[in-house]
PDB file of C-alpha atoms in Angstrom:
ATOM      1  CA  UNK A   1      26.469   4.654  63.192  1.00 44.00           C
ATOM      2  CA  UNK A   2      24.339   1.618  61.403  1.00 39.00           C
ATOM      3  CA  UNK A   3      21.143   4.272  62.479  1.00 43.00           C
ATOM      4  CA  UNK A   4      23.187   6.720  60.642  1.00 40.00           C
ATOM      5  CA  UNK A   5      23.657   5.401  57.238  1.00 40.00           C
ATOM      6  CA  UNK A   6      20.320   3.577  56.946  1.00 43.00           C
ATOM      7  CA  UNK A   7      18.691   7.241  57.476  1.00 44.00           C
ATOM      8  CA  UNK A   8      21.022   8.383  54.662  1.00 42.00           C
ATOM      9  CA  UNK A   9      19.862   5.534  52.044  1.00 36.00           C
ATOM     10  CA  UNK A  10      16.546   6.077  53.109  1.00 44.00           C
ATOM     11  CA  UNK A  11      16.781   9.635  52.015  1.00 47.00           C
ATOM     12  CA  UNK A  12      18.933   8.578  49.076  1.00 45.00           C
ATOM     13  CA  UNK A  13      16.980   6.196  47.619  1.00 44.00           C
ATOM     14  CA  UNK A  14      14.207   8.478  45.838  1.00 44.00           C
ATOM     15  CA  UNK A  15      16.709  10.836  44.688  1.00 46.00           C
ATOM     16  CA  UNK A  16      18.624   7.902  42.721  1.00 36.00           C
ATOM     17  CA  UNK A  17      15.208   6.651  41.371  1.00 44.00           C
ATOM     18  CA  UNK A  18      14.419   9.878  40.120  1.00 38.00           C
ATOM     19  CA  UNK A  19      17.841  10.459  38.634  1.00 42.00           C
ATOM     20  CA  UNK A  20      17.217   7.004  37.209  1.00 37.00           C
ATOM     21  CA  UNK A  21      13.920   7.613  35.902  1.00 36.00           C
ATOM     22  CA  UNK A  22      14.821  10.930  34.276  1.00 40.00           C
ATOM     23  CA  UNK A  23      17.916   9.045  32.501  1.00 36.00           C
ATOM     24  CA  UNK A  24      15.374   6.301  30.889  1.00 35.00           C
ATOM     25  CA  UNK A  25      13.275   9.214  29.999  1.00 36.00           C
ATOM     26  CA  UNK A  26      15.717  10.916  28.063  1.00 34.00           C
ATOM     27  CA  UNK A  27      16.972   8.148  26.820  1.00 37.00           C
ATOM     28  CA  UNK A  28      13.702   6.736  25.210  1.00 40.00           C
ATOM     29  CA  UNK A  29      13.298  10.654  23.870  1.00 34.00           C
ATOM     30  CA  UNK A  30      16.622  10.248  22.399  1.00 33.00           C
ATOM     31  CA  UNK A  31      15.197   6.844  20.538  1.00 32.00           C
ATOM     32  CA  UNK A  32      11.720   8.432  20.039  1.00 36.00           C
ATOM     33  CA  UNK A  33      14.214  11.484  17.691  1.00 32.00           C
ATOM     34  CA  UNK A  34      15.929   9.184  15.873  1.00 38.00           C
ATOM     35  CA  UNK A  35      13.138   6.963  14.975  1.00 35.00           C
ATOM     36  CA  UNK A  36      11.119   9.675  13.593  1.00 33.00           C
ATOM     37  CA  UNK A  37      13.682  11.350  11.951  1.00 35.00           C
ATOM     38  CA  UNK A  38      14.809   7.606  10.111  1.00 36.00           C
ATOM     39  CA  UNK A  39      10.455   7.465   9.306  1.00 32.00           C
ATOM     40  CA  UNK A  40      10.798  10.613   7.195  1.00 33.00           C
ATOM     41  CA  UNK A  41      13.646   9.573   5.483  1.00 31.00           C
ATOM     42  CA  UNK A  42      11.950   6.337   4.880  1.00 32.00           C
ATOM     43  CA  UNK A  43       8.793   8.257   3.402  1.00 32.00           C
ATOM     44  CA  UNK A  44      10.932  10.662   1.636  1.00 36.00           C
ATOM     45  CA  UNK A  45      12.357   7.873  -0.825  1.00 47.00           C
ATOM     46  CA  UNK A  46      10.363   4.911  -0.229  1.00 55.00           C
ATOM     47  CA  UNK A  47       7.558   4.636  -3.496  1.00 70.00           C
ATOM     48  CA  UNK A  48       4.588   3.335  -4.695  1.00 82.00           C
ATOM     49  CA  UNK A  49       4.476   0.368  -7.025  1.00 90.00           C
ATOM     50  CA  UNK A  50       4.251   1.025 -10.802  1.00 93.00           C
ATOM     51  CA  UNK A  51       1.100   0.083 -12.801  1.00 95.00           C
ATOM     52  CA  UNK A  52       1.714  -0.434 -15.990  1.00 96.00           C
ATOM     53  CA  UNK A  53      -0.444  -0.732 -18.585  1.00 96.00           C
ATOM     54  CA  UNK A  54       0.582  -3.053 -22.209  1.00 96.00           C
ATOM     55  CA  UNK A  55      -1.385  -2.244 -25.324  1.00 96.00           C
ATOM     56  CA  UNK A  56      -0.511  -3.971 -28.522  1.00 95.00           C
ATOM     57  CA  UNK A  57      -1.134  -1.981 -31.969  1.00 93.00           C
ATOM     58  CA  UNK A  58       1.082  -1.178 -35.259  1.00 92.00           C
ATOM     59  CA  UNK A  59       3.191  -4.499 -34.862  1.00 93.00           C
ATOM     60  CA  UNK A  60       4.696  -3.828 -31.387  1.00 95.00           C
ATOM     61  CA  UNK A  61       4.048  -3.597 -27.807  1.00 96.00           C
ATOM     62  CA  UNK A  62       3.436  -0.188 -26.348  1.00 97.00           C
ATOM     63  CA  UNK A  63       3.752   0.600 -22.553  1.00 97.00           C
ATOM     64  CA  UNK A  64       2.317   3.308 -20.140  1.00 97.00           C
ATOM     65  CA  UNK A  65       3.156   3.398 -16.603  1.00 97.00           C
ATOM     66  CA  UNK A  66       2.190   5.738 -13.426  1.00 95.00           C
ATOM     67  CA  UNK A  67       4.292   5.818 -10.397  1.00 95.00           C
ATOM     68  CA  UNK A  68       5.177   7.619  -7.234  1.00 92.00           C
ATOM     69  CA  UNK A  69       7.905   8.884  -4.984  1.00 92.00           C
ATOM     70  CA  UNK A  70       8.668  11.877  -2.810  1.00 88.00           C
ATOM     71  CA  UNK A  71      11.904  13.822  -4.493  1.00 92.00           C
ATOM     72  CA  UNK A  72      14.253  13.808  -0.971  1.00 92.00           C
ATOM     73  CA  UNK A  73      15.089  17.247   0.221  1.00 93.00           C
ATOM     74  CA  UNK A  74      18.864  16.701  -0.741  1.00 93.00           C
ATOM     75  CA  UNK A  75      17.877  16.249  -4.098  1.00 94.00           C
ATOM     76  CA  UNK A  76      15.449  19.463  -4.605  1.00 95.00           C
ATOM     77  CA  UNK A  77      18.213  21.350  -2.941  1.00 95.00           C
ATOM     78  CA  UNK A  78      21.180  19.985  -5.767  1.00 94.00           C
ATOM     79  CA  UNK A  79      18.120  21.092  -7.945  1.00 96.00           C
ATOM     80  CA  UNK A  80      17.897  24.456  -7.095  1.00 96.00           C
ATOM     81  CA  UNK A  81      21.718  25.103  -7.185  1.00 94.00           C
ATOM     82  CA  UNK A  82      21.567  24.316 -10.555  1.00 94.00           C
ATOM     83  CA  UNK A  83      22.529  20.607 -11.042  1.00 94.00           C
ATOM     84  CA  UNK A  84      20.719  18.805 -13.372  1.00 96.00           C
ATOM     85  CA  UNK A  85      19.443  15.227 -11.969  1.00 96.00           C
ATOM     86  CA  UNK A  86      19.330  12.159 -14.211  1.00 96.00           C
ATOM     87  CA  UNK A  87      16.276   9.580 -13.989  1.00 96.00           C
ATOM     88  CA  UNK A  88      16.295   6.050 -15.579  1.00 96.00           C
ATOM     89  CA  UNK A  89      13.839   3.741 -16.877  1.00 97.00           C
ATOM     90  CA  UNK A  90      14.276   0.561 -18.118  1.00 96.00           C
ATOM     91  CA  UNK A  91      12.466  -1.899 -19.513  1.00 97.00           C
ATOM     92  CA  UNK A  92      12.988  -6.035 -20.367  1.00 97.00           C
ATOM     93  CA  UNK A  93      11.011  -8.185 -22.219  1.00 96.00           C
ATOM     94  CA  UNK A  94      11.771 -11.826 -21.224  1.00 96.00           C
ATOM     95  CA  UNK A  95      11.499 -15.021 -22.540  1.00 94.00           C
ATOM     96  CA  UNK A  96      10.590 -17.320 -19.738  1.00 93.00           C
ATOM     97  CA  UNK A  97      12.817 -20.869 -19.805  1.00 89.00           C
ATOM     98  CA  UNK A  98      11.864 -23.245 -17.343  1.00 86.00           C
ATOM     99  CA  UNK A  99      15.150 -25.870 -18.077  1.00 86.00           C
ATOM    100  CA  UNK A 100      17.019 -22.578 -18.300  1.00 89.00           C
ATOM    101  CA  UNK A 101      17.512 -18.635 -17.394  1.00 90.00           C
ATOM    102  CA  UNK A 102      14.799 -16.625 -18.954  1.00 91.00           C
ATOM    103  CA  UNK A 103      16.366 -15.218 -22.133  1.00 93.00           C
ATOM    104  CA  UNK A 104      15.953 -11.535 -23.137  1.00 95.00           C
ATOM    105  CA  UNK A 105      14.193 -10.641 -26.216  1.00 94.00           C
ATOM    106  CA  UNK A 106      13.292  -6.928 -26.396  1.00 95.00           C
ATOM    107  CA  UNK A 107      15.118  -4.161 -24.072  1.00 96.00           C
ATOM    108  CA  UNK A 108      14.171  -0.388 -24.365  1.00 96.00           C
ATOM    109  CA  UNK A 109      15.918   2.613 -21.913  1.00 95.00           C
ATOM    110  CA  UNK A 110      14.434   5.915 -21.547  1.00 94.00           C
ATOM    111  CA  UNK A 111      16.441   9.347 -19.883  1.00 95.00           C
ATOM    112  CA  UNK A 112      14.883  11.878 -18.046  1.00 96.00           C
ATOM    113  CA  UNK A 113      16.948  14.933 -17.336  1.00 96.00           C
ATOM    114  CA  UNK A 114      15.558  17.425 -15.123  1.00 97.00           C
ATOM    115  CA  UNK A 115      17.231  21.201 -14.202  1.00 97.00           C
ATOM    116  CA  UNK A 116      16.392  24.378 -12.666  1.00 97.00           C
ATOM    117  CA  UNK A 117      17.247  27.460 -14.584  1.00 96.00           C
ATOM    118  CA  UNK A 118      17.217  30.343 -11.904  1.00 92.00           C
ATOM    119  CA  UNK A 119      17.205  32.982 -14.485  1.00 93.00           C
ATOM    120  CA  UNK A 120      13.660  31.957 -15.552  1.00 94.00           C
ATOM    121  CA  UNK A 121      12.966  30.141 -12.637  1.00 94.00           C
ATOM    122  CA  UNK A 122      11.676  27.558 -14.706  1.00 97.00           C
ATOM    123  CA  UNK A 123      11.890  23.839 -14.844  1.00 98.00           C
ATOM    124  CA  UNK A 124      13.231  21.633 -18.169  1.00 97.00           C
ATOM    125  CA  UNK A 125      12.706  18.359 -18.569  1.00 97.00           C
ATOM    126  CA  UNK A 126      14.045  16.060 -21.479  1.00 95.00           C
ATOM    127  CA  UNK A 127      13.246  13.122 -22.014  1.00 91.00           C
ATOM    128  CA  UNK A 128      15.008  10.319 -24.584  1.00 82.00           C
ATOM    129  CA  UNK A 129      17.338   7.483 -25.317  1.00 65.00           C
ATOM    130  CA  UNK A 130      20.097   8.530 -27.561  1.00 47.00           C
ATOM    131  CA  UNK A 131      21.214   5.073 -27.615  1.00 47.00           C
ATOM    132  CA  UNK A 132      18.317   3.765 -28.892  1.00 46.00           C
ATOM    133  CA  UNK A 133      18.999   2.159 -32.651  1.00 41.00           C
ATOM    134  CA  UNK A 134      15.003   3.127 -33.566  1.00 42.00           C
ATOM    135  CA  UNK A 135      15.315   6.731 -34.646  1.00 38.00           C
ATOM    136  CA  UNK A 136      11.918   7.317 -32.966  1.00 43.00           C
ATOM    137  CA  UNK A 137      12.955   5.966 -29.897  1.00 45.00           C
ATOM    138  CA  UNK A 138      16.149   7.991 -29.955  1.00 49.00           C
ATOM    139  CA  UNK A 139      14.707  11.407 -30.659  1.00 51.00           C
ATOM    140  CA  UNK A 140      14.807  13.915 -27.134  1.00 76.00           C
ATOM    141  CA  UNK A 141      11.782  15.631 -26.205  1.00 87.00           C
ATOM    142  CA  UNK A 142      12.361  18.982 -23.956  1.00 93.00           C
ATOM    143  CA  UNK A 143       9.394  21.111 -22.494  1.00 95.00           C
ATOM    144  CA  UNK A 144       9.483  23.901 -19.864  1.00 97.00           C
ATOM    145  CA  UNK A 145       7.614  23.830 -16.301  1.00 98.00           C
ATOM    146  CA  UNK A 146       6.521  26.809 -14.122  1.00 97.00           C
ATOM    147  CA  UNK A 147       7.202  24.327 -10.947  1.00 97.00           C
ATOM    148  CA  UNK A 148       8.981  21.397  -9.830  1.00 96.00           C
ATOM    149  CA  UNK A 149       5.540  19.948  -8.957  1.00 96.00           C
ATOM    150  CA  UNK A 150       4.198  19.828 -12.548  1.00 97.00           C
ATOM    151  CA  UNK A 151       8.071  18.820 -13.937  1.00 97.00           C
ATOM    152  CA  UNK A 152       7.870  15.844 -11.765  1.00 96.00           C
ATOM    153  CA  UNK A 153       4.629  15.056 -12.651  1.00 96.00           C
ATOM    154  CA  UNK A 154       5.526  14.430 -16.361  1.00 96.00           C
ATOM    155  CA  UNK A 155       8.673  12.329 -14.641  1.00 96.00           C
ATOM    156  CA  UNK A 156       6.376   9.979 -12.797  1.00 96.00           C
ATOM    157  CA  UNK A 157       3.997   8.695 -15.833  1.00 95.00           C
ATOM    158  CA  UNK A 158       4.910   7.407 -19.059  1.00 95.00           C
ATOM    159  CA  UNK A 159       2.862   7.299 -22.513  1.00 94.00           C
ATOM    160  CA  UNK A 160       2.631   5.499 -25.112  1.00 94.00           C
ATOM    161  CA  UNK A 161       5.900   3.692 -25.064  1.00 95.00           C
ATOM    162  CA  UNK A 162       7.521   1.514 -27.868  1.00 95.00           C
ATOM    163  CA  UNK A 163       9.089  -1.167 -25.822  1.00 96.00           C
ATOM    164  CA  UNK A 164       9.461  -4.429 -28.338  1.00 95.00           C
ATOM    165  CA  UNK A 165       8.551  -5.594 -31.719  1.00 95.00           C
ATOM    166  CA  UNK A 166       5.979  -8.395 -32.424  1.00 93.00           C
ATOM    167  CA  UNK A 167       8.483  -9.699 -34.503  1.00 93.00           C
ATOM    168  CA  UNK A 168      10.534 -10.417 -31.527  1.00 92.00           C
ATOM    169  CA  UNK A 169       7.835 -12.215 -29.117  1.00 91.00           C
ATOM    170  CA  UNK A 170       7.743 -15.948 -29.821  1.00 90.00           C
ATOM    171  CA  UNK A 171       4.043 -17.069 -30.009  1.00 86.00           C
ATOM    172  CA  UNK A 172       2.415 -19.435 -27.709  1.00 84.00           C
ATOM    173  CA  UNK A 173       5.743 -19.098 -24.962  1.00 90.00           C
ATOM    174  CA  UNK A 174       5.511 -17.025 -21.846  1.00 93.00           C
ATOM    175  CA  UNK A 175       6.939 -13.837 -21.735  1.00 95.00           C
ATOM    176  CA  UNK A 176       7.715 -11.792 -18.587  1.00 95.00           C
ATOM    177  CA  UNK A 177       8.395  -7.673 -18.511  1.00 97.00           C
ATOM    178  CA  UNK A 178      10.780  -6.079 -16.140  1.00 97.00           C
ATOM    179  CA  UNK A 179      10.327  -2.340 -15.198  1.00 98.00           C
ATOM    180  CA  UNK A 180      13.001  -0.748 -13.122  1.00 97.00           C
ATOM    181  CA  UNK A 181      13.239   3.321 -12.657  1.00 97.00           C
ATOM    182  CA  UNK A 182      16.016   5.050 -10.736  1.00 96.00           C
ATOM    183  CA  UNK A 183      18.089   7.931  -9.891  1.00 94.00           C
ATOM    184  CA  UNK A 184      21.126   8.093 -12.276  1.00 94.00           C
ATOM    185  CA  UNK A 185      23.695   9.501  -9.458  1.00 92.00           C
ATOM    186  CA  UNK A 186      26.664   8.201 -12.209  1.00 90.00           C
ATOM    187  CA  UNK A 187      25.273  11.252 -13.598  1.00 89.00           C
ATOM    188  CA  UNK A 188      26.310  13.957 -11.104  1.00 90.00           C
ATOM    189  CA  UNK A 189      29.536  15.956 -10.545  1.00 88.00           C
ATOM    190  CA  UNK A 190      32.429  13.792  -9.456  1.00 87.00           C
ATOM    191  CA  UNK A 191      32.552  15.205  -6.248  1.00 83.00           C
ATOM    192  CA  UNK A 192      28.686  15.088  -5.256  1.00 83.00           C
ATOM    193  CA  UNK A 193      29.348  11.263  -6.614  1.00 80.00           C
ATOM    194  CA  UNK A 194      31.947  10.554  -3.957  1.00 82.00           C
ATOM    195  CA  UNK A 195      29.409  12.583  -1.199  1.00 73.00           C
ATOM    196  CA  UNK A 196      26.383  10.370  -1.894  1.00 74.00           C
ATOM    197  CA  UNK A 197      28.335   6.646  -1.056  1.00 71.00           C
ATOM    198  CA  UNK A 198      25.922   5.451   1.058  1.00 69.00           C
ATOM    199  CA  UNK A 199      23.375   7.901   1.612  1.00 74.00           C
ATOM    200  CA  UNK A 200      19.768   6.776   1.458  1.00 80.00           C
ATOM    201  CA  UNK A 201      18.266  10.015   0.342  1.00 82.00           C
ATOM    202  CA  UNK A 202      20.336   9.496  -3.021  1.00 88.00           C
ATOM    203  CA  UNK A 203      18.073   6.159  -3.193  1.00 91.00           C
ATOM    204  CA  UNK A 204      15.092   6.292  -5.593  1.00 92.00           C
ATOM    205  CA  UNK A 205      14.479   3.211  -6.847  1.00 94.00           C
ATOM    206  CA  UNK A 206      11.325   1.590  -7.953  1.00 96.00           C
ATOM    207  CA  UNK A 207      10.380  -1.844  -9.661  1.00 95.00           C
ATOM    208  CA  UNK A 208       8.296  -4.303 -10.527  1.00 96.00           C
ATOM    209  CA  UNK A 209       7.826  -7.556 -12.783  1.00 95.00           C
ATOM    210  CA  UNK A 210       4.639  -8.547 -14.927  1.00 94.00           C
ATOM    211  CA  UNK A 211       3.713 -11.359 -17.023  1.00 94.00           C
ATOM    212  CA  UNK A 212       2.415 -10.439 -20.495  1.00 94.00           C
ATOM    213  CA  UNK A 213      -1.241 -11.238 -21.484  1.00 91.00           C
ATOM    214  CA  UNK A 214      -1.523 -14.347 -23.729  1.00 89.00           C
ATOM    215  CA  UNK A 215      -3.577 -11.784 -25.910  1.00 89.00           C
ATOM    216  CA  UNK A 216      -1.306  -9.083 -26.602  1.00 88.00           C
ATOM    217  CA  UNK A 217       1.531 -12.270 -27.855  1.00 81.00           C
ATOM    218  CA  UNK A 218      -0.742 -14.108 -30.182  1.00 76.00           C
TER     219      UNK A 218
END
């Protein structure tokens, strides 16, 4: 009998190390899916940071910026079913305190509102800040776009931006800028609102913090 069932292990045994092996190989395929599928989403709204660029002319500080991101699929497909999608930009100019919190002197916010017409098939972009108390600032810009591709190619670089007066820069102190640009999903229906708690691909979000050239505060 002892003969017996050490024959039957012996036989046993590759079969369970194959079934074995076969279960760590799916398993690590399993991993392998998931892994690449959390990379794209990771490329899809991850970003490059923005370079700005600070000229100083006509009593204030002007600001132009490039960026980058990849528009998630999610997003281009709300576009195409006709909901417009809100972008944000805003921009601080702070006082830096170092007894106390850096105090804000100058802060500027520019909309971008981008839809699909399916009629024309054509993109429209505006672009403004309604809130802004500078009637320049506050006036809204529209153009038309043959593709998403150009559209979001006038969303990812700014020109020429009023962003403080001179008047408001205190000579001889250090002054720090803050540049933030988003996805406005406050923006959206109510109920694409509720379905975007906690979803990544609603995520675009890009910043970055520079300290103003002695030159441009004299």
């Amino acid at each position: 009998m002892m003969a017996f069932i050490t024959h039957c292990l012996k036989r046993s045994a590759p079969r369970l190390g194959v079934s074995l092996l076969s279960l760590v190989l799916l398993c690590g395929f399993v991993v392998a899916v998931h892994a690449a599928e959390d990379a794209d989403a990771a490329i899809t709204t991850s970003g490059t940071t923005p370079v700005l660029t600070i000229e100083r002319a006509e009593n204030a500080l002007w600001l132009s910026a490039n960026f980058a991101f990849g528009l998630p699929a999610v997003v281009e497909d709300a576009l195409l079913k006709g909901i417009p999608i809100y972008f944000v930009t805003q921009v601080d100019v702070l006082r830096e305190r170092w007894y106390w919190t850096n105090r804000t002197v100058a802060s500027v916010q520019r909309r971008a509102r981008l839809a699909y017409h399916p009629l024309t098939r054509r993109w429209r972009l505006s672009l403004g800040a309604p809130d802004a108390p500078d009637s320049s600032q506050g006036l809204t810009l529209s153009q038309n776009y043959d593709s998403l591709e150009t559209a979001m190619a006038a969303v990812r670089r700014i020109s020429h931006w009023r962003i403080a007066d001179l008047s408001s820069i205190e000579q001889g102190a250090s002054h720090l800028l803050e540049f933030r640009f988003q996805l406005d999903t406050t923006e959206l229906p109510r109920p694409l609102q509720i379905g975007t708690l906690g979803q990544s691909d609603w995520v675009i979000s890009l910043s970055v913090e520079q300290k103003l050239a002695p030159e441009l505060i004299r």
